[in-house]
Amino acid sequence: MVVGNWVMRKKNILPLFAILTILGLILFCWAAFEPILQGSLASYGNYSTTINFSCRSNMENALNATFIYNISGGATGTYFLTIANTSANQSVFENAIMNISALTDGRIYNITCLINNGSISRYSTAFSNVTFDSTPPVVNFTGIINTINNGNYSRMIILNVSASDAIMGINSVYFNMTNSTGAQVNFTRAFNVTGPFYNASINTSAFLDGLYNITVYANDTQLNNRNNLTKIQITVDNSAPRSLPAYVVGIANLTNYSGDIILNITGISDATSGIGVVGFQISNATGSLNNTFASSSVNGSWNATFNTHSLGDGIYNITYLINDSAGNQNSSVAMYNIIFDNTAPTISFSCSPNTAFVGDTVTCTCSATDVLAGVNITIYNSTPDTSDSGTFYSTCAAYDTAGNVANNTYAYSLNQVPVSSSSGDSSSTPTATKNELWSQITPSAPVTITNFANGTGVNQIQIEVSQIASNVKVTIDKYDSKPSAVSTEKTGAYLYLHINAVNLADKLSKATVKLQVAKSWVSSKNIAKTDVALFRFDNSSNTWNALTTTFASEDSSYYYYTVELASFSYFAIASNVQQAENTGDQTSATGTPAPTGFWGLPYWVWMIIGTIILAIIVWVGISFAKKKKGY
C-alpha cells in the first residue's frame, strides 16, 4: 500500500516537474535574449547637448537595436535612433555620441532599447526620469544700474549681471576682462547676491587707462552649457582731468564782487573718459560751504551764475571741482580771498551855506566809508551853480570797489539879492532877451549862440562842456540900467547883462563871450578902445570885479572884445579907467589884474609923461655941453 502510494505520488510529480522545467527554459531563453541598456545615462540624471547610447543582447542573429524615448507617463514611444548590426550574432549595439539638442528642454524622458532578429523582438526600459537641457543660461546686463555698456569707471568697480537657467539652474558665473589688444587682465568668479543677480568687485587701480571688454561666463549645473557670448565694453579711467589756473575767466584773487557773478573755467580736458561735471565750491572762513554746479559745456567753456546775495558779506575762497565721467576729480584750481560785498558805502554830505543869495558861493563836501571792500570813488560838485534863485539839490554818489553805489542829496536855497531902499539907485527890467535851447551838448562839439541884435552888447557866445549835458537852456538878458537883483550900480556902465543857464552848472567847461561896444560910447567917455572891460557882480561883497577883457577887432561902428567865463551871473560893460576909484581893486574872476596903470592912470598916459621927461633931460644935457665949449 505504501509502495503503491509512493508510485502514485511520483506519477503526479513528474508532469509538474516537466512543466516547471519547460517554464524555466523559457525564462532562461527570455533572459538570454532580453536587451540590456548601457552607457553614460542614469535614471533621474540631467543631460544636455549629446549623450552616449549602448544596448547589449544575446539574441541570435539580431538585426538591429532601436532606441526609443517617451515622455514619462506617456504610452507612445518615439523612435530616437536605430543601429544596424555589423556582424552575425552581434551582441552590442552602441553609438558613441548622440545629439539630443532637438529634444524639448526640461522634459522628463524614459529610454527603451528594442532588439529585433526578424522574428523575435525584445525590449528593455533601463533609464527613467531622464532630463534633457541643451539651452545655456540667460545672461543680461539690462536694468543693471552700475554696470552699463560704454560706461566710465575708476579704481574699485563693482560688476553686476543677471544670470538664470530655468531648467537646471546656475552653477557658476565668471567675469573675464580683456584690454583693447585682447589680452586677459582679470578673470574673477562672481557671487550670487540675491535671485538671479551676481556681482564681483575688481580693483582697477593698476590698470592702464583705456577701453576694456567684459565677457560673462555663466554655467548651468551640468557645466556643459555655458553662455560666454554676452559682453560689454567699459572705459577705465584713473587719471584726474587736466586744468590750469590761467583758464579761470572773470574771477581773480583778492578781488571784490557784488550781485550776480559768473563763475567760468575753460580749456579743461580729460583724454580718456571726458569731462563729466564741473562744480564751484564756495567756502568762507568758518568752513561753511556752498556748492554750485555749472551748466553743460558751451564751446569748451563751463560756467554758472552765482548770486552773492545768498551769502553774507565777507571773504570767501572759490574751488573749482572738475570731474571726469569716471568720477575722478581735480580740485587744484582755486581763487582765494574773494570779497563778496553787497552793502553800499556810507555817505556824509552837506553844503554850506544852505541858504544864500544868487551869485554867492555854495561849498559842498562829501566823504564816504566802506568797511569791507573800501571806497573806490566819490562824485559830486563841490561848488554848485548859484546863478538863479530857487531851491536846488546837489548829489554825491559813492562807489565801493565791489560796484555798490550810494547816493545822498542835499538841498540849498538861493534868494534874489535884495535892493537897497536908501541907495536911490534906479533899476530896470530887461530891454532885450535871447533864449537858446539844445537837447544835448557834448565835449567834442561846442555850441555857439549868434545873431544877436546890434546894441545888445553881445556878438556871440561859444559854450564848451566837460561832460554830456542834456536839455540845456541859456538866456541872455540886456539891461540899460541896473537890474533889480543887483544891489550896487556900476558907475559909467555901457549896459548890464544877465546870463543864466539851466542843466549846465557842473558841466560847463568855459564860455567864450564876444562883446560888442559902440565906438560912439567909447568916444563919449574919452577913453581908449583898450580901456573897456567886462565886470562881474559879487553878491558876497556887493562889488563889481573886472574880468580879463581882450580887444579883438573893430568895424565902422563897434569895437569887439573877448572874455572867458567859468560860470554865469550878472555882468556890466564899463570903462576900467576909474575902476580903482569906484570899485577898489580890479581883479578878474580868476585872480588876473585888469590892465590899469599907476594911481588909476592908464599906461598910455604914463608913456606920454615919460617921453616928455626924457626929452627935457636930453635938452638940458645938450645946453650944458654948449656952454662948456663957449658957444
XYZ file of C-alpha atoms in Angstrom:
631
model
C 0.000 0.000 0.000
C 2.850 2.245 0.857
C 4.682 1.367 -2.288
C 1.659 1.930 -4.335
C 1.026 5.303 -2.824
C 4.582 6.468 -3.478
C 4.356 5.286 -7.057
C 1.148 7.199 -7.461
C 2.702 10.347 -5.973
C 5.715 10.011 -8.271
C 3.457 9.814 -11.273
C 1.728 13.017 -10.137
C 5.010 14.955 -9.547
C 6.660 14.184 -12.865
C 4.240 16.176 -15.010
C 4.552 19.146 -12.650
C 8.336 18.947 -12.769
C 8.274 18.788 -16.551
C 6.088 21.893 -16.677
C 8.389 23.796 -14.339
C 11.422 22.737 -16.362
C 9.862 23.982 -19.552
C 8.952 27.305 -17.910
C 12.497 27.650 -16.614
C 13.914 27.028 -20.063
C 11.553 29.644 -21.476
C 12.563 32.171 -18.841
C 16.213 31.394 -19.391
C 15.860 31.962 -23.095
C 13.956 35.174 -22.491
C 16.566 36.417 -20.115
C 19.266 35.440 -22.530
C 17.621 37.423 -25.304
C 16.457 40.422 -23.093
C 18.328 43.634 -24.139
C 20.448 45.366 -21.559
C 20.657 49.184 -21.995
C 24.058 50.587 -21.066
C 26.036 53.829 -21.454
C 26.657 57.082 -19.577
C 22.999 57.640 -18.713
C 21.399 57.156 -15.331
C 17.854 57.326 -14.104
C 16.933 60.772 -12.754
C 20.017 62.180 -14.461
C 20.334 65.557 -16.262
C 21.898 65.772 -19.689
C 22.470 68.326 -22.393
C 23.683 68.612 -25.978
C 24.778 64.959 -26.554
C 24.505 61.539 -24.856
C 26.083 58.076 -25.340
C 23.702 55.152 -26.039
C 24.718 51.445 -25.660
C 22.498 48.308 -25.762
C 23.656 44.631 -25.275
C 21.672 41.417 -26.073
C 22.328 37.586 -26.569
C 19.626 37.247 -29.186
C 20.848 35.142 -32.104
C 21.018 36.797 -35.466
C 19.973 40.211 -34.050
C 19.495 42.572 -36.956
C 19.412 45.913 -35.142
C 18.833 47.800 -31.941
C 16.424 50.689 -31.777
C 16.423 53.305 -29.041
C 13.009 54.669 -28.156
C 12.125 57.575 -25.866
C 8.837 58.721 -24.496
C 7.752 61.342 -22.040
C 7.295 59.870 -18.583
C 3.753 58.799 -18.067
C 3.111 58.696 -21.798
C 2.150 55.491 -23.615
C 3.519 56.339 -27.022
C 7.186 55.902 -27.774
C 9.146 57.816 -30.337
C 11.962 56.284 -32.317
C 15.076 58.026 -31.493
C 17.818 56.044 -33.142
C 18.250 52.660 -34.918
C 21.634 50.948 -35.015
C 22.022 48.122 -37.575
C 24.231 45.087 -36.942
C 27.670 44.961 -38.451
C 28.191 41.165 -37.995
C 26.177 37.947 -37.361
C 25.133 37.317 -33.804
C 26.225 40.901 -32.801
C 25.505 41.337 -29.137
C 26.469 45.002 -28.538
C 24.895 47.933 -30.307
C 26.203 51.406 -29.427
C 26.523 54.995 -30.604
C 29.351 56.951 -29.054
C 27.691 60.397 -29.333
C 24.063 61.216 -29.892
C 22.858 64.833 -30.409
C 19.791 65.482 -28.257
C 19.565 69.230 -28.900
C 16.415 68.675 -30.967
C 14.542 67.380 -27.944
C 12.455 69.732 -25.882
C 14.447 71.052 -22.932
C 13.189 70.480 -19.473
C 11.033 67.412 -20.188
C 11.483 64.136 -18.304
C 12.038 61.119 -20.523
C 12.190 57.267 -20.355
C 14.716 55.499 -22.641
C 13.964 51.967 -24.110
C 16.150 49.588 -26.200
C 14.385 47.259 -28.739
C 16.308 44.238 -30.210
C 14.952 42.576 -33.346
C 16.173 39.473 -35.322
C 13.362 39.484 -37.850
C 11.118 37.056 -35.981
C 11.560 37.988 -32.383
C 11.688 41.448 -30.782
C 12.750 42.132 -27.245
C 12.904 45.498 -25.399
C 14.060 46.909 -22.079
C 13.330 50.276 -20.424
C 16.515 50.806 -18.486
C 16.567 54.594 -17.791
C 13.627 56.561 -16.449
C 13.012 60.182 -15.467
C 15.954 61.479 -17.514
C 16.070 65.301 -18.052
C 17.469 66.860 -21.194
C 18.731 70.515 -21.150
C 20.654 71.910 -24.137
C 19.975 75.633 -23.529
C 22.716 77.789 -21.971
C 21.858 80.173 -19.111
C 20.368 83.572 -19.886
C 22.773 86.452 -19.138
C 21.661 90.085 -19.134
C 23.180 93.464 -18.263
C 19.896 95.250 -18.996
C 18.498 97.016 -15.950
C 21.785 96.863 -14.059
C 22.365 100.433 -12.924
C 26.069 100.402 -12.049
C 27.464 98.207 -14.836
C 26.495 99.603 -18.218
C 27.881 99.275 -21.701
C 30.225 102.147 -22.656
C 30.287 103.277 -19.031
C 33.216 105.041 -17.385
C 34.778 103.618 -14.224
C 37.777 104.181 -11.975
C 39.609 102.346 -9.211
C 37.355 99.842 -7.353
C 34.412 98.926 -9.544
C 31.517 96.553 -8.925
C 30.442 94.411 -11.869
C 26.818 93.262 -11.810
C 24.978 90.849 -14.088
C 21.759 88.863 -14.156
C 22.196 85.129 -14.932
C 19.456 82.476 -14.849
C 18.707 78.937 -16.089
C 15.087 77.869 -15.802
C 15.775 74.127 -16.183
C 18.982 73.112 -14.492
C 19.865 76.240 -12.521
C 23.153 78.195 -12.357
C 26.351 76.549 -11.220
C 28.838 79.414 -11.595
C 29.337 82.907 -13.115
C 32.707 84.435 -14.033
C 33.771 87.863 -15.351
C 36.562 87.806 -17.930
C 38.252 91.178 -18.598
C 40.444 91.823 -21.643
C 42.092 95.015 -22.814
C 41.884 96.590 -26.258
C 44.502 94.146 -27.603
C 42.510 91.115 -26.404
C 44.924 90.242 -23.583
C 43.257 88.953 -20.422
C 43.778 91.229 -17.417
C 41.347 89.668 -14.941
C 39.181 86.561 -14.500
C 37.024 86.686 -11.388
C 34.219 84.471 -10.101
C 31.031 86.338 -9.225
C 28.944 85.696 -6.147
C 25.192 85.263 -6.069
C 23.711 88.248 -4.250
C 20.015 87.553 -4.470
C 17.772 85.903 -7.012
C 19.444 85.909 -10.434
C 21.926 88.671 -9.596
C 25.662 88.102 -9.380
C 28.440 90.591 -8.728
C 32.170 90.877 -8.220
C 34.460 93.696 -7.067
C 37.527 94.435 -9.176
C 40.277 96.890 -8.290
C 41.388 98.677 -11.475
C 43.959 100.937 -9.817
C 46.803 99.091 -11.558
C 45.036 99.084 -14.944
C 46.135 101.414 -17.701
C 43.545 103.991 -18.715
C 41.617 102.797 -21.744
C 38.894 100.518 -23.112
C 38.193 97.039 -21.688
C 35.830 94.211 -22.684
C 33.974 92.260 -20.005
C 32.656 88.820 -21.022
C 30.363 86.784 -18.745
C 30.904 83.020 -18.424
C 27.672 81.544 -16.997
C 27.404 77.733 -16.475
C 24.402 75.655 -15.522
C 24.653 72.709 -13.106
C 25.823 70.291 -15.835
C 28.807 72.631 -16.541
C 28.474 71.759 -20.209
C 26.002 74.508 -21.044
C 27.897 77.789 -20.947
C 26.956 81.283 -22.081
C 30.047 83.281 -22.979
C 28.528 85.445 -25.687
C 27.308 88.328 -23.509
C 29.803 91.134 -23.125
C 30.044 94.876 -22.581
C 32.752 97.457 -23.123
C 33.766 99.901 -20.413
C 36.340 102.659 -20.027
C 38.728 102.525 -17.093
C 39.998 105.989 -16.211
C 42.026 106.523 -13.054
C 43.501 109.914 -14.066
C 42.078 113.251 -12.948
C 41.137 115.879 -15.581
C 43.704 118.435 -16.711
C 43.350 122.101 -15.826
C 45.384 125.268 -15.321
C 44.593 128.302 -13.122
C 45.104 130.502 -16.180
C 41.914 129.044 -17.635
C 39.755 130.690 -14.950
C 37.834 133.579 -16.510
C 36.205 136.592 -14.825
C 37.310 135.902 -11.228
C 40.639 136.895 -9.710
C 42.313 136.556 -6.328
C 41.923 139.455 -3.875
C 39.075 140.996 -5.875
C 35.710 142.419 -4.787
C 32.335 141.389 -6.212
C 28.645 142.009 -5.616
C 25.306 140.866 -7.029
C 25.382 138.102 -9.632
C 28.797 136.852 -10.683
C 29.622 134.386 -13.460
C 31.968 131.593 -12.471
C 33.726 130.332 -15.567
C 36.520 127.947 -16.466
C 37.691 126.945 -19.904
C 40.345 124.791 -21.532
C 39.851 121.788 -19.228
C 40.077 118.304 -20.719
C 40.169 114.574 -19.994
C 41.658 112.383 -22.695
C 40.070 109.094 -21.578
C 36.512 109.439 -20.313
C 35.888 113.134 -20.972
C 34.689 115.874 -18.627
C 31.594 114.894 -16.685
C 30.525 117.569 -14.178
C 32.142 120.858 -13.188
C 31.278 122.381 -9.845
C 32.223 125.508 -7.943
C 32.667 125.174 -4.179
C 32.474 128.415 -2.225
C 33.710 128.409 1.363
C 34.176 131.121 3.972
C 36.462 131.430 6.971
C 34.155 129.302 9.142
C 34.210 126.423 6.659
C 30.606 126.894 5.550
C 30.201 125.516 2.032
C 28.040 126.326 -0.939
C 28.288 124.076 -3.988
C 27.108 125.361 -7.350
C 27.291 123.144 -10.441
C 27.957 124.509 -13.867
C 25.798 124.048 -16.887
C 26.989 121.859 -19.721
C 29.939 122.967 -21.782
C 29.419 125.619 -24.459
C 32.347 125.786 -26.873
C 34.640 124.308 -24.239
C 33.631 126.797 -21.553
C 31.908 125.779 -18.299
C 30.086 128.458 -16.353
C 27.458 129.059 -13.728
C 25.805 132.209 -12.402
C 26.011 132.671 -8.650
C 24.077 135.227 -6.636
C 26.352 136.590 -3.930
C 23.285 137.891 -2.071
C 22.689 134.281 -0.946
C 25.788 134.585 1.252
C 26.622 137.250 3.766
C 29.226 139.912 3.102
C 32.679 138.513 3.773
C 35.837 136.917 2.429
C 35.494 133.652 0.505
C 37.537 131.069 -1.382
C 36.270 129.509 -4.600
C 37.446 125.996 -5.514
C 36.797 124.624 -8.991
C 35.696 120.953 -8.833
C 36.456 119.363 -12.202
C 35.098 115.810 -12.515
C 35.558 113.437 -15.423
C 32.913 110.917 -16.457
C 34.666 108.175 -14.471
C 34.390 110.113 -11.215
C 37.979 111.380 -10.940
C 38.189 114.915 -9.598
C 40.654 117.763 -9.990
C 40.267 120.395 -7.275
C 43.649 122.063 -7.655
C 42.255 125.291 -9.141
C 41.088 127.813 -6.565
C 40.660 131.551 -6.135
C 41.452 132.933 -2.668
C 40.335 135.914 -0.576
C 37.431 136.881 -2.808
C 35.290 139.581 -1.198
C 31.513 139.408 -1.539
C 30.160 142.841 -0.637
C 26.564 143.814 -1.340
C 26.451 146.738 1.085
C 26.724 150.271 -0.307
C 29.140 152.801 1.224
C 28.047 155.169 3.979
C 27.938 158.823 2.860
C 28.292 162.075 4.796
C 27.270 165.005 2.553
C 26.437 168.658 3.229
C 26.524 172.101 1.585
C 27.203 175.450 3.231
C 25.508 177.796 3.477
C 22.213 176.070 2.879
C 20.574 179.432 2.227
C 22.364 182.073 0.125
C 21.818 184.790 -2.437
C 22.055 184.403 -6.203
C 25.695 184.562 -7.221
C 27.008 183.590 -3.771
C 29.411 180.682 -3.442
C 27.951 177.476 -2.006
C 30.535 174.886 -0.953
C 29.646 171.209 -0.698
C 31.707 168.474 0.990
C 31.218 164.729 0.695
C 33.001 161.797 2.351
C 32.262 158.073 2.234
C 33.356 154.930 4.069
C 33.035 151.239 3.221
C 34.096 148.707 5.842
C 34.702 145.646 3.627
C 35.525 146.489 0.013
C 36.651 150.081 0.502
C 35.566 153.236 -1.336
C 36.571 153.468 -4.968
C 35.351 156.949 -5.963
C 33.026 159.746 -4.839
C 31.403 162.018 -7.420
C 29.899 165.393 -6.557
C 30.121 169.127 -7.396
C 31.917 170.989 -4.629
C 30.691 174.407 -5.885
C 27.222 174.035 -7.398
C 25.684 176.655 -9.644
C 24.202 179.714 -7.924
C 23.213 181.778 -10.932
C 19.461 181.612 -10.359
C 17.072 181.752 -7.440
C 15.082 178.830 -6.048
C 15.639 175.555 -4.226
C 18.255 173.265 -5.722
C 19.603 169.792 -4.987
C 23.209 168.690 -5.123
C 24.017 164.972 -5.168
C 27.010 162.939 -4.043
C 27.497 159.387 -5.368
C 29.969 156.987 -3.712
C 31.102 153.717 -5.311
C 32.925 150.950 -3.482
C 35.375 148.585 -5.195
C 32.690 145.887 -5.452
C 30.463 148.157 -7.563
C 27.895 149.103 -4.909
C 26.763 152.730 -5.070
C 25.169 155.047 -2.537
C 23.622 158.444 -3.279
C 22.944 161.344 -0.937
C 21.191 164.582 -1.876
C 21.451 167.928 -0.110
C 19.066 170.853 -0.697
C 20.108 174.521 -0.715
C 18.129 177.692 -1.429
C 19.139 180.803 -3.380
C 17.358 184.116 -2.929
C 17.418 187.214 -5.109
C 19.841 189.901 -3.940
C 17.806 192.496 -2.019
C 17.634 196.070 -3.428
C 18.826 198.762 -1.043
C 15.964 201.202 -0.368
C 18.323 204.013 0.677
C 20.649 203.934 -2.260
C 18.441 205.877 -4.588
C 19.701 203.774 -7.445
C 17.288 203.088 -10.205
C 16.713 199.552 -11.501
C 15.274 198.211 -14.669
C 13.833 195.263 -16.424
C 15.435 193.593 -19.493
C 15.216 195.588 -22.715
C 16.325 192.619 -24.839
C 16.240 188.864 -24.240
C 17.621 185.937 -26.227
C 16.951 182.232 -25.470
C 18.712 179.188 -26.908
C 17.834 175.522 -26.375
C 19.836 172.308 -27.044
C 18.705 168.727 -26.489
C 22.332 167.734 -25.940
C 25.805 169.286 -25.841
C 28.864 167.008 -25.959
C 32.510 167.766 -25.053
C 33.601 167.119 -28.624
C 31.103 169.548 -30.186
C 30.891 173.056 -28.624
C 27.812 175.157 -29.468
C 27.709 178.841 -30.425
C 24.986 181.452 -29.885
C 24.943 184.077 -32.659
C 22.612 186.530 -34.397
C 22.420 188.967 -31.527
C 20.826 192.335 -32.410
C 23.185 195.284 -32.607
C 23.290 197.244 -29.381
C 22.712 194.231 -27.095
C 26.393 194.229 -26.056
C 26.993 190.641 -27.200
C 28.084 189.431 -30.623
C 28.325 185.676 -29.887
C 28.821 183.142 -27.094
C 30.593 179.782 -27.527
C 29.846 177.126 -24.873
C 32.129 174.159 -24.131
C 31.212 171.342 -21.698
C 33.313 168.850 -19.741
C 30.662 166.117 -19.958
C 27.460 165.489 -21.858
C 24.733 167.972 -20.935
C 21.091 167.388 -21.897
C 18.123 169.739 -22.295
C 20.248 172.883 -21.909
C 18.674 176.346 -21.927
C 20.697 179.597 -21.987
C 19.052 183.018 -21.519
C 20.786 186.371 -22.135
C 19.026 189.486 -20.784
C 20.216 193.024 -21.617
C 19.544 195.881 -19.172
C 20.004 199.563 -19.974
C 20.188 200.340 -16.246
C 20.974 198.408 -13.067
C 18.941 195.195 -12.725
C 16.741 194.953 -9.651
C 18.590 191.819 -8.487
C 21.851 193.800 -8.185
C 22.331 195.996 -5.125
C 25.142 198.252 -6.426
C 25.207 200.287 -9.613
C 28.291 200.165 -11.823
C 29.340 203.773 -12.410
C 29.544 204.703 -16.089
C 28.261 201.365 -17.297
C 27.660 200.964 -21.003
C 24.968 198.332 -20.264
C 24.219 195.355 -17.984
C 23.882 191.662 -18.887
C 22.389 188.664 -17.091
C 23.427 185.276 -18.488
C 21.643 182.267 -16.993
C 21.808 178.542 -17.880
C 19.640 175.542 -16.999
C 21.056 171.972 -16.780
C 24.596 173.201 -17.368
C 26.033 174.202 -13.982
C 28.556 171.451 -13.128
C 29.110 170.503 -16.762
C 30.294 173.881 -18.073
C 33.962 173.890 -19.044
C 34.071 177.502 -20.250
C 32.058 180.074 -22.165
C 33.833 182.466 -24.539
C 31.842 185.699 -24.914
C 32.451 188.144 -27.748
C 31.319 191.608 -26.599
C 30.129 194.399 -28.894
C 30.638 198.054 -27.757
C 29.616 201.109 -29.777
C 32.540 203.336 -30.806
C 30.383 206.385 -30.093
C 30.130 205.407 -26.409
C 33.908 204.893 -26.097
C 34.469 208.294 -27.689
C 31.928 209.936 -25.381
C 33.797 208.587 -22.338
C 37.068 209.969 -23.719
C 38.789 206.611 -23.198
C 40.890 204.402 -25.411
C 39.387 201.356 -27.046
C 41.590 199.174 -24.801
C 40.080 200.698 -21.685
C 36.847 198.718 -21.939
C 36.256 195.686 -19.610
C 33.536 193.261 -18.525
C 32.700 193.304 -14.804
C 31.037 190.525 -12.749
C 28.907 191.299 -9.711
C 29.982 189.616 -6.436
C 26.968 189.180 -4.145
C 29.104 188.397 -1.127
C 30.869 191.788 -1.212
C 28.384 193.791 -3.293
C 31.206 194.866 -5.622
C 31.916 194.697 -9.320
C 35.078 192.790 -10.258
C 36.786 193.402 -13.583
C 37.437 190.350 -15.753
C 40.320 189.951 -18.173
C 39.000 191.518 -21.345
C 40.938 191.370 -24.623
C 40.414 193.706 -27.558
C 39.762 191.555 -30.652
C 38.690 193.666 -33.638
C 36.570 196.568 -34.847
C 34.344 197.698 -37.686
C 32.977 201.096 -38.624
C 30.549 201.233 -35.685
C 31.705 198.783 -32.972
C 34.687 197.513 -31.051
C 34.775 193.774 -30.276
C 36.261 192.114 -27.164
C 36.624 188.522 -25.910
C 36.160 187.285 -22.330
C 36.293 183.728 -20.945
C 33.741 182.813 -18.250
C 33.778 179.837 -15.873
C 30.172 180.442 -14.798
C 27.272 182.791 -15.480
C 25.891 185.684 -13.401
C 25.162 189.439 -13.700
C 27.693 191.452 -15.729
C 28.351 195.086 -16.703
C 30.326 196.559 -19.611
C 32.153 199.666 -18.484
C 35.403 201.614 -18.600
C 38.191 200.249 -16.448
C 39.945 203.623 -16.123
C 38.049 204.605 -12.974
C 37.917 201.115 -11.523
C 40.168 201.891 -8.563
C 38.132 204.949 -7.739
C 34.729 203.325 -7.812
C 35.161 199.636 -7.125
C 38.510 199.216 -5.453
C 40.963 196.613 -6.683
C 40.278 195.344 -10.178
C 40.646 191.574 -10.078
C 39.321 189.081 -12.557
C 37.359 186.047 -11.502
C 40.499 184.019 -11.935
C 42.738 186.458 -9.976
C 44.288 188.149 -13.051
C 44.608 192.006 -12.654
C 42.798 194.163 -15.187
C 45.134 196.266 -17.395
C 45.373 199.594 -15.447
C 48.360 201.910 -14.659
C 49.633 203.649 -11.521
C 47.311 205.866 -9.457
C 44.438 204.856 -11.694
C 46.011 206.316 -14.844
C 46.228 204.088 -17.928
C 49.616 203.033 -19.173
C 49.437 205.190 -22.299
C 49.270 208.354 -20.096
C 52.394 207.292 -18.258
C 54.101 206.619 -21.587
C 53.457 210.252 -22.696
C 54.693 211.606 -19.360
C 57.839 209.502 -19.581
C 58.540 210.695 -23.145
C 58.248 214.369 -22.083
C 60.602 213.850 -19.108
C 63.129 212.061 -21.338
C 63.017 214.985 -23.876
C 63.664 217.524 -21.088
C 66.649 215.556 -19.853
C 68.133 215.407 -23.358
C 67.602 219.168 -23.911
C 69.294 220.051 -20.580
C 72.215 217.836 -21.447
C 72.750 219.456 -24.835
C 72.542 223.021 -23.377
C 75.102 222.183 -20.727
C 77.510 220.866 -23.306
C 77.323 224.056 -25.468
C 78.101 226.365 -22.509
C 81.130 224.328 -21.667
C 82.582 224.765 -25.188
C 81.987 228.522 -25.163
C 79.309 228.691 -27.796
